[in-house]
Amino acid sequence: MRSVTRIRTWVAGIVLAALGAAGYASAHRLQSQPRSEPRCGIAVSDAPDDGMVLIHGGRFEMGAGGVYPEEGPPVEISVGDFWISRHDVTNAQFARFVRETGYRTVGERGGQTVSGKVEPAGGAVFEMPSAVDDGRPVRWWHFVAGADWRHPQGPGSDLRGKADHPVVQIAYADAQAYATWAGLQLPSEAQWEYAARGGGASGTATAQAAVAHGVPRANVWQGVFPFFNSDADGFIGTSPVGCFPANGYGLYDMVGNVWQWTTDLYFPSHRYPVGLRSFDPNNPNVPSRVIKGGSFLCAANFCMRYRPAARQPHDEGLGTSHIGFRLVRLATPNGAPRAG
């Protein structure tokens, strides 16, 4: 089935550090125990422009070298002044959009590829592997029929108690539809990375996602991915927006929690041929956009992309349980929001 092919970069991988079968079984039992979710987060409303922050633009070196090859080579780039959401779009905000417009997401109605092939309704869902597979690649992503923004883990799941969590199972077209309704825009990769640095110079710093003085600073995976998450930060999946410290610009969850869509078409370098639409070498036949920020699934032993410069491709027609978005608006020279 083509849906499985489209998410092959998500459904298989080589585990960089693995547990033995006995150790895994013990870890899985611990992982499966229910936990009460700590109370945290910030006060949010369902207004689409809730708490936007003005970022004064400038020139900076986008990208990094020596971490993952697609993050380089670093390039000098300028961005103008813009406003950006202080947090990811929440389930409550997206629900308001749906109530007012009747919009149905790609995951609810079924997607359609560039070639015209109709895809089934649903989305990609992370599931912790149920067994060690003799050292062979293990599957942890599955296309689940019925997975959508209201049911992010598939049929039987819901959003009870998660109004202030970031909305997920959002394809690129869904994020664009919300932005158009709100009179806002999705950020470019350059705008997103500039804002994520919080006024600092480094795109490789992991300080926002590290444990500082024993206190987690972002919602990322603690333990050996994909077998065991110690839950040291209090969350197995998404967390309410604003549970962890804001960056220097007052922006929450720019790293960790959920990946975020940008408008940039993906190429595995910051220097790409003019006129190329997009190119993901692992999924070359579908259009891919750059996503940024990492998620609750990023771990030190796998996908260490909880850094401003980190980037990854994603099929623009596929929603997942760990990708959301936030919005921007261009600003006039005096800082006022620009119309249109």
Short mmCIF file of C-alpha atoms in Angstrom, two decimals:
data_model
loop_
_atom_site.label_atom_id
_atom_site.label_comp_id
_atom_site.label_asym_id
_atom_site.label_seq_id
_atom_site.Cartn_x
_atom_site.Cartn_y
_atom_site.Cartn_z
CA MET A 1 0.00 0.00 0.00
CA ARG A 2 1.38 3.36 -0.99
CA SER A 3 0.56 4.89 2.40
CA VAL A 4 3.06 2.55 4.01
CA THR A 5 5.68 3.44 1.42
CA ARG A 6 5.12 7.14 2.04
CA ILE A 7 6.01 6.79 5.70
CA ARG A 8 8.87 4.34 5.38
CA THR A 9 11.31 6.84 6.89
CA TRP A 10 9.06 6.88 9.94
CA VAL A 11 8.22 3.18 10.26
CA ALA A 12 11.69 1.69 10.33
CA GLY A 13 15.14 2.57 11.55
CA ILE A 14 18.29 1.09 13.02
CA VAL A 15 18.29 1.28 16.81
CA LEU A 16 21.51 2.93 17.92
CA ALA A 17 21.30 1.49 21.42
CA ALA A 18 19.18 -1.54 22.26
CA LEU A 19 18.09 -3.33 25.40
CA GLY A 20 18.24 -7.08 25.86
CA ALA A 21 14.95 -8.99 25.74
CA ALA A 22 14.67 -9.30 29.51
CA GLY A 23 15.63 -5.70 30.08
CA TYR A 24 13.21 -4.60 27.41
CA ALA A 25 10.32 -6.53 28.93
CA SER A 26 10.96 -4.91 32.31
CA ALA A 27 11.24 -1.46 30.73
CA HIS A 28 8.06 -1.98 28.74
CA ARG A 29 6.13 -2.87 31.90
CA LEU A 30 7.37 0.33 33.53
CA GLN A 31 6.53 2.32 30.41
CA SER A 32 3.01 0.93 30.34
CA GLN A 33 2.12 2.00 33.85
CA PRO A 34 -0.33 4.92 33.88
CA ARG A 35 0.88 8.23 35.23
CA SER A 36 -1.09 11.25 36.31
CA GLU A 37 -0.14 14.24 34.18
CA PRO A 38 1.41 17.12 36.14
CA ARG A 39 -0.37 20.46 36.07
CA CYS A 40 1.62 22.96 34.06
CA GLY A 41 1.40 25.22 31.05
CA ILE A 42 0.35 28.79 30.41
CA ALA A 43 -3.02 30.47 30.12
CA VAL A 44 -4.16 30.33 26.49
CA SER A 45 -7.28 31.27 24.57
CA ASP A 46 -8.78 29.91 21.36
CA ALA A 47 -8.00 33.14 19.47
CA PRO A 48 -5.69 32.36 16.54
CA ASP A 49 -3.40 35.31 17.35
CA ASP A 50 -3.20 34.51 21.06
CA GLY A 51 -0.01 35.96 22.54
CA MET A 52 1.99 36.71 19.39
CA VAL A 53 5.51 38.07 19.97
CA LEU A 54 7.28 40.69 17.86
CA ILE A 55 10.68 39.53 16.59
CA HIS A 56 13.02 42.20 15.27
CA GLY A 57 14.73 40.71 12.24
CA GLY A 58 18.38 40.77 11.25
CA ARG A 59 21.11 38.86 9.51
CA PHE A 60 22.24 35.50 10.88
CA GLU A 61 23.98 32.28 9.91
CA MET A 62 21.27 29.70 9.29
CA GLY A 63 22.14 26.03 9.63
CA ALA A 64 25.02 24.22 11.26
CA GLY A 65 27.88 21.91 10.46
CA GLY A 66 29.02 18.64 11.98
CA VAL A 67 25.72 17.37 13.39
CA TYR A 68 23.50 16.07 10.58
CA PRO A 69 24.56 16.71 6.96
CA GLU A 70 21.25 18.25 5.87
CA GLU A 71 21.76 21.08 8.37
CA GLY A 72 24.62 22.53 6.35
CA PRO A 73 26.40 24.20 4.94
CA PRO A 74 25.57 27.27 7.07
CA VAL A 75 24.38 30.23 4.99
CA GLU A 76 24.14 33.94 5.75
CA ILE A 77 20.54 35.09 5.48
CA SER A 78 18.42 38.06 6.49
CA VAL A 79 14.88 38.17 7.85
CA GLY A 80 12.65 41.17 8.34
CA ASP A 81 10.60 41.97 11.42
CA PHE A 82 7.75 39.56 12.07
CA TRP A 83 5.32 38.44 14.74
CA ILE A 84 5.24 34.77 15.76
CA SER A 85 2.94 32.70 17.96
CA ARG A 86 4.39 32.25 21.43
CA HIS A 87 3.12 28.67 21.42
CA ASP A 88 2.00 25.97 18.98
CA VAL A 89 -1.57 26.08 17.72
CA THR A 90 -3.62 24.18 20.29
CA ASN A 91 -6.47 21.73 19.98
CA ALA A 92 -8.85 24.41 21.30
CA GLN A 93 -7.71 26.90 18.65
CA PHE A 94 -8.04 24.37 15.85
CA ALA A 95 -11.44 23.28 17.15
CA ARG A 96 -12.69 26.87 16.91
CA PHE A 97 -11.50 27.02 13.29
CA VAL A 98 -13.38 23.80 12.51
CA ARG A 99 -16.55 24.99 14.25
CA GLU A 100 -16.57 28.26 12.31
CA THR A 101 -15.68 26.84 8.90
CA GLY A 102 -16.74 23.19 8.85
CA TYR A 103 -13.25 22.31 7.64
CA ARG A 104 -12.30 18.63 7.36
CA THR A 105 -8.64 17.74 7.53
CA VAL A 106 -6.73 15.60 5.06
CA GLY A 107 -6.65 12.84 7.67
CA GLU A 108 -10.45 12.92 7.96
CA ARG A 109 -11.30 12.97 4.28
CA GLY A 110 -8.36 11.06 2.80
CA GLY A 111 -5.42 12.67 1.06
CA GLN A 112 -4.55 12.91 -2.58
CA THR A 113 -1.05 12.68 -4.02
CA VAL A 114 0.35 14.88 -6.77
CA SER A 115 -0.16 12.00 -9.21
CA GLY A 116 -3.87 11.93 -8.34
CA LYS A 117 -3.79 8.68 -6.38
CA VAL A 118 -6.36 8.88 -3.56
CA GLU A 119 -5.06 7.92 -0.13
CA PRO A 120 -7.21 6.48 2.68
CA ALA A 121 -8.31 8.59 5.63
CA GLY A 122 -5.98 8.33 8.61
CA GLY A 123 -2.52 9.27 9.76
CA ALA A 124 0.80 7.98 11.06
CA VAL A 125 0.89 6.97 14.72
CA PHE A 126 3.90 6.13 16.87
CA GLU A 127 3.64 2.84 18.71
CA MET A 128 6.37 1.58 20.99
CA PRO A 129 7.70 -1.71 19.55
CA SER A 130 6.17 -4.72 21.27
CA ALA A 131 9.29 -6.86 20.92
CA VAL A 132 12.95 -6.71 20.10
CA ASP A 133 13.27 -7.96 16.53
CA ASP A 134 16.56 -9.90 16.70
CA GLY A 135 18.59 -6.78 16.07
CA ARG A 136 16.85 -6.12 12.77
CA PRO A 137 15.13 -2.82 11.94
CA VAL A 138 12.01 -2.46 14.05
CA ARG A 139 8.78 -0.69 13.21
CA TRP A 140 7.49 2.09 15.39
CA TRP A 141 5.39 4.11 12.93
CA HIS A 142 2.14 2.74 11.53
CA PHE A 143 -0.47 4.19 9.21
CA VAL A 144 -3.70 4.00 11.23
CA ALA A 145 -7.08 4.34 9.54
CA GLY A 146 -9.22 6.73 11.54
CA ALA A 147 -6.33 8.66 13.08
CA ASP A 148 -7.05 12.39 12.77
CA TRP A 149 -6.74 15.58 14.81
CA ARG A 150 -9.67 14.59 17.05
CA HIS A 151 -8.33 11.04 17.44
CA PRO A 152 -4.55 11.50 17.29
CA GLN A 153 -3.75 7.90 18.24
CA GLY A 154 -6.53 6.43 16.11
CA PRO A 155 -10.07 5.26 16.88
CA GLY A 156 -10.66 5.11 20.61
CA SER A 157 -8.41 8.06 21.41
CA ASP A 158 -9.74 11.58 21.97
CA LEU A 159 -8.82 15.06 23.20
CA ARG A 160 -10.29 14.92 26.69
CA GLY A 161 -8.11 17.05 28.97
CA LYS A 162 -5.94 18.15 26.03
CA ALA A 163 -7.52 21.42 24.89
CA ASP A 164 -4.22 23.19 25.59
CA HIS A 165 -2.00 20.57 23.92
CA PRO A 166 -0.66 21.27 20.42
CA VAL A 167 -2.92 19.99 17.66
CA VAL A 168 -1.38 17.09 15.70
CA GLN A 169 -2.36 14.86 12.77
CA ILE A 170 -2.19 18.01 10.66
CA ALA A 171 -1.07 17.81 7.02
CA TYR A 172 0.56 20.83 5.42
CA ALA A 173 -2.66 21.80 3.63
CA ASP A 174 -4.51 21.77 6.97
CA ALA A 175 -2.00 24.14 8.54
CA GLN A 176 -2.24 26.41 5.51
CA ALA A 177 -6.04 26.41 5.67
CA TYR A 178 -5.95 27.42 9.33
CA ALA A 179 -3.41 30.18 8.62
CA THR A 180 -5.55 31.59 5.79
CA TRP A 181 -8.64 31.62 8.02
CA ALA A 182 -6.65 33.38 10.77
CA GLY A 183 -5.21 35.99 8.37
CA LEU A 184 -1.71 34.77 9.27
CA GLN A 185 1.02 32.66 7.64
CA LEU A 186 3.15 29.64 8.31
CA PRO A 187 6.77 30.60 9.03
CA SER A 188 9.58 30.14 6.57
CA GLU A 189 12.46 27.97 7.73
CA ALA A 190 14.59 31.09 8.18
CA GLN A 191 11.96 32.88 10.29
CA TRP A 192 11.42 29.78 12.42
CA GLU A 193 15.13 29.19 13.05
CA TYR A 194 15.82 32.86 13.78
CA ALA A 195 13.02 32.89 16.36
CA ALA A 196 14.06 29.53 17.85
CA ARG A 197 17.51 30.88 18.67
CA GLY A 198 15.91 33.32 21.08
CA GLY A 199 18.41 36.05 20.32
CA GLY A 200 21.40 33.71 20.69
CA ALA A 201 23.97 32.97 18.01
CA SER A 202 24.18 29.19 18.05
CA GLY A 203 21.99 26.89 16.03
CA THR A 204 23.48 23.76 17.60
CA ALA A 205 22.91 24.48 21.29
CA THR A 206 20.91 21.82 23.10
CA ALA A 207 20.57 23.82 26.31
CA GLN A 208 16.84 24.30 25.78
CA ALA A 209 16.30 20.55 25.62
CA ALA A 210 18.85 19.44 28.20
CA VAL A 211 18.33 18.81 31.86
CA ALA A 212 19.47 21.88 33.79
CA HIS A 213 20.18 21.30 37.48
CA GLY A 214 18.04 18.17 37.34
CA VAL A 215 15.07 19.92 35.74
CA PRO A 216 13.95 18.98 32.17
CA ARG A 217 13.83 22.01 29.87
CA ALA A 218 11.78 20.56 27.00
CA ASN A 219 9.43 17.69 26.23
CA VAL A 220 11.77 15.16 24.64
CA TRP A 221 12.40 11.44 25.06
CA GLN A 222 14.36 10.34 28.12
CA GLY A 223 15.77 6.85 27.85
CA VAL A 224 16.59 4.47 25.01
CA PHE A 225 14.48 5.19 21.94
CA PRO A 226 12.23 3.48 20.87
CA PHE A 227 12.11 0.90 23.67
CA PHE A 228 11.99 2.82 26.92
CA ASN A 229 11.00 6.33 27.98
CA SER A 230 11.71 7.00 31.65
CA ASP A 231 9.12 9.80 31.65
CA ALA A 232 11.50 12.03 33.62
CA ASP A 233 9.82 15.16 32.28
CA GLY A 234 6.35 13.88 33.19
CA PHE A 235 5.10 13.24 29.66
CA ILE A 236 5.04 10.23 27.37
CA GLY A 237 3.34 12.09 24.52
CA THR A 238 2.49 15.74 23.98
CA SER A 239 2.38 18.20 26.87
CA PRO A 240 0.28 21.34 27.33
CA VAL A 241 1.89 24.33 25.64
CA GLY A 242 4.19 26.32 27.89
CA CYS A 243 5.12 23.63 30.42
CA PHE A 244 8.82 24.26 29.91
CA PRO A 245 10.89 27.48 30.01
CA ALA A 246 10.48 29.98 27.18
CA ASN A 247 13.47 30.97 25.06
CA GLY A 248 15.01 34.43 25.00
CA TYR A 249 12.14 35.80 22.91
CA GLY A 250 9.48 34.42 25.26
CA LEU A 251 8.53 31.58 22.87
CA TYR A 252 7.50 28.20 24.24
CA ASP A 253 8.25 24.74 22.86
CA MET A 254 10.39 25.90 19.96
CA VAL A 255 12.21 22.63 20.56
CA GLY A 256 10.55 19.46 21.76
CA ASN A 257 6.86 18.66 22.20
CA VAL A 258 5.93 18.56 18.48
CA TRP A 259 7.65 19.21 15.17
CA GLN A 260 6.43 22.31 13.33
CA TRP A 261 5.65 22.88 9.66
CA THR A 262 7.46 25.56 7.65
CA THR A 263 6.72 26.79 4.14
CA ASP A 264 10.08 25.70 2.72
CA LEU A 265 10.28 22.83 0.28
CA TYR A 266 12.87 20.33 1.45
CA PHE A 267 16.27 19.70 -0.08
CA PRO A 268 18.99 17.90 1.95
CA SER A 269 21.24 20.97 2.06
CA HIS A 270 20.95 24.71 2.47
CA ARG A 271 22.38 25.03 -1.04
CA TYR A 272 20.09 23.47 -3.58
CA PRO A 273 19.61 23.69 -7.35
CA VAL A 274 17.44 26.57 -8.53
CA GLY A 275 14.02 25.40 -9.70
CA LEU A 276 14.03 22.09 -7.81
CA ARG A 277 10.61 21.60 -6.26
CA SER A 278 11.69 19.39 -3.37
CA PHE A 279 13.81 16.31 -2.86
CA ASP A 280 13.83 13.88 0.02
CA PRO A 281 16.22 11.06 -0.95
CA ASN A 282 14.30 8.63 1.28
CA ASN A 283 10.95 9.53 -0.26
CA PRO A 284 11.74 11.02 -3.67
CA ASN A 285 8.33 10.78 -5.31
CA VAL A 286 6.29 12.96 -2.98
CA PRO A 287 6.58 16.70 -2.20
CA SER A 288 8.21 17.30 1.17
CA ARG A 289 8.37 20.37 3.40
CA VAL A 290 10.90 21.27 6.07
CA ILE A 291 9.77 20.59 9.62
CA LYS A 292 11.66 22.03 12.58
CA GLY A 293 12.12 21.68 16.31
CA GLY A 294 12.04 17.98 17.10
CA SER A 295 9.36 16.39 19.26
CA PHE A 296 8.62 14.31 22.33
CA LEU A 297 10.13 11.39 20.37
CA CYS A 298 13.60 12.91 19.92
CA ALA A 299 16.25 11.23 22.08
CA ALA A 300 19.97 11.51 22.67
CA ASN A 301 20.50 8.09 21.04
CA PHE A 302 18.22 8.75 18.05
CA CYS A 303 17.03 11.88 16.20
CA MET A 304 18.84 14.45 18.33
CA ARG A 305 17.04 17.24 16.51
CA TYR A 306 15.88 19.35 19.44
CA ARG A 307 18.08 22.24 18.23
CA PRO A 308 17.28 25.43 16.28
CA ALA A 309 19.36 24.39 13.25
CA ALA A 310 17.95 20.87 13.04
CA ARG A 311 15.64 20.13 10.14
CA GLN A 312 13.91 17.17 8.57
CA PRO A 313 11.71 16.46 5.53
CA HIS A 314 8.12 15.39 5.79
CA ASP A 315 5.56 14.40 3.18
CA GLU A 316 3.25 17.42 3.03
CA GLY A 317 0.18 15.22 2.57
CA LEU A 318 0.59 13.12 5.70
CA GLY A 319 -0.44 13.97 9.26
CA THR A 320 1.31 12.33 12.20
CA SER A 321 0.92 12.14 15.96
CA HIS A 322 3.97 14.38 16.54
CA ILE A 323 3.74 17.26 14.02
CA GLY A 324 1.94 20.56 14.63
CA PHE A 325 2.53 24.18 13.69
CA ARG A 326 2.64 27.81 14.75
CA LEU A 327 2.02 31.03 12.79
CA VAL A 328 3.68 34.30 11.86
CA ARG A 329 2.67 37.72 10.56
CA LEU A 330 4.98 40.20 8.85
CA ALA A 331 5.52 43.48 10.67
CA THR A 332 5.83 47.05 9.40
CA PRO A 333 9.03 49.00 10.20
CA ASN A 334 7.40 50.38 13.38
CA GLY A 335 6.50 46.87 14.54
CA ALA A 336 2.78 47.03 13.79
CA PRO A 337 1.28 43.90 12.18
CA ARG A 338 1.26 44.21 8.41
CA ALA A 339 -2.12 43.76 6.77
CA GLY A 340 -2.63 40.86 4.42
#
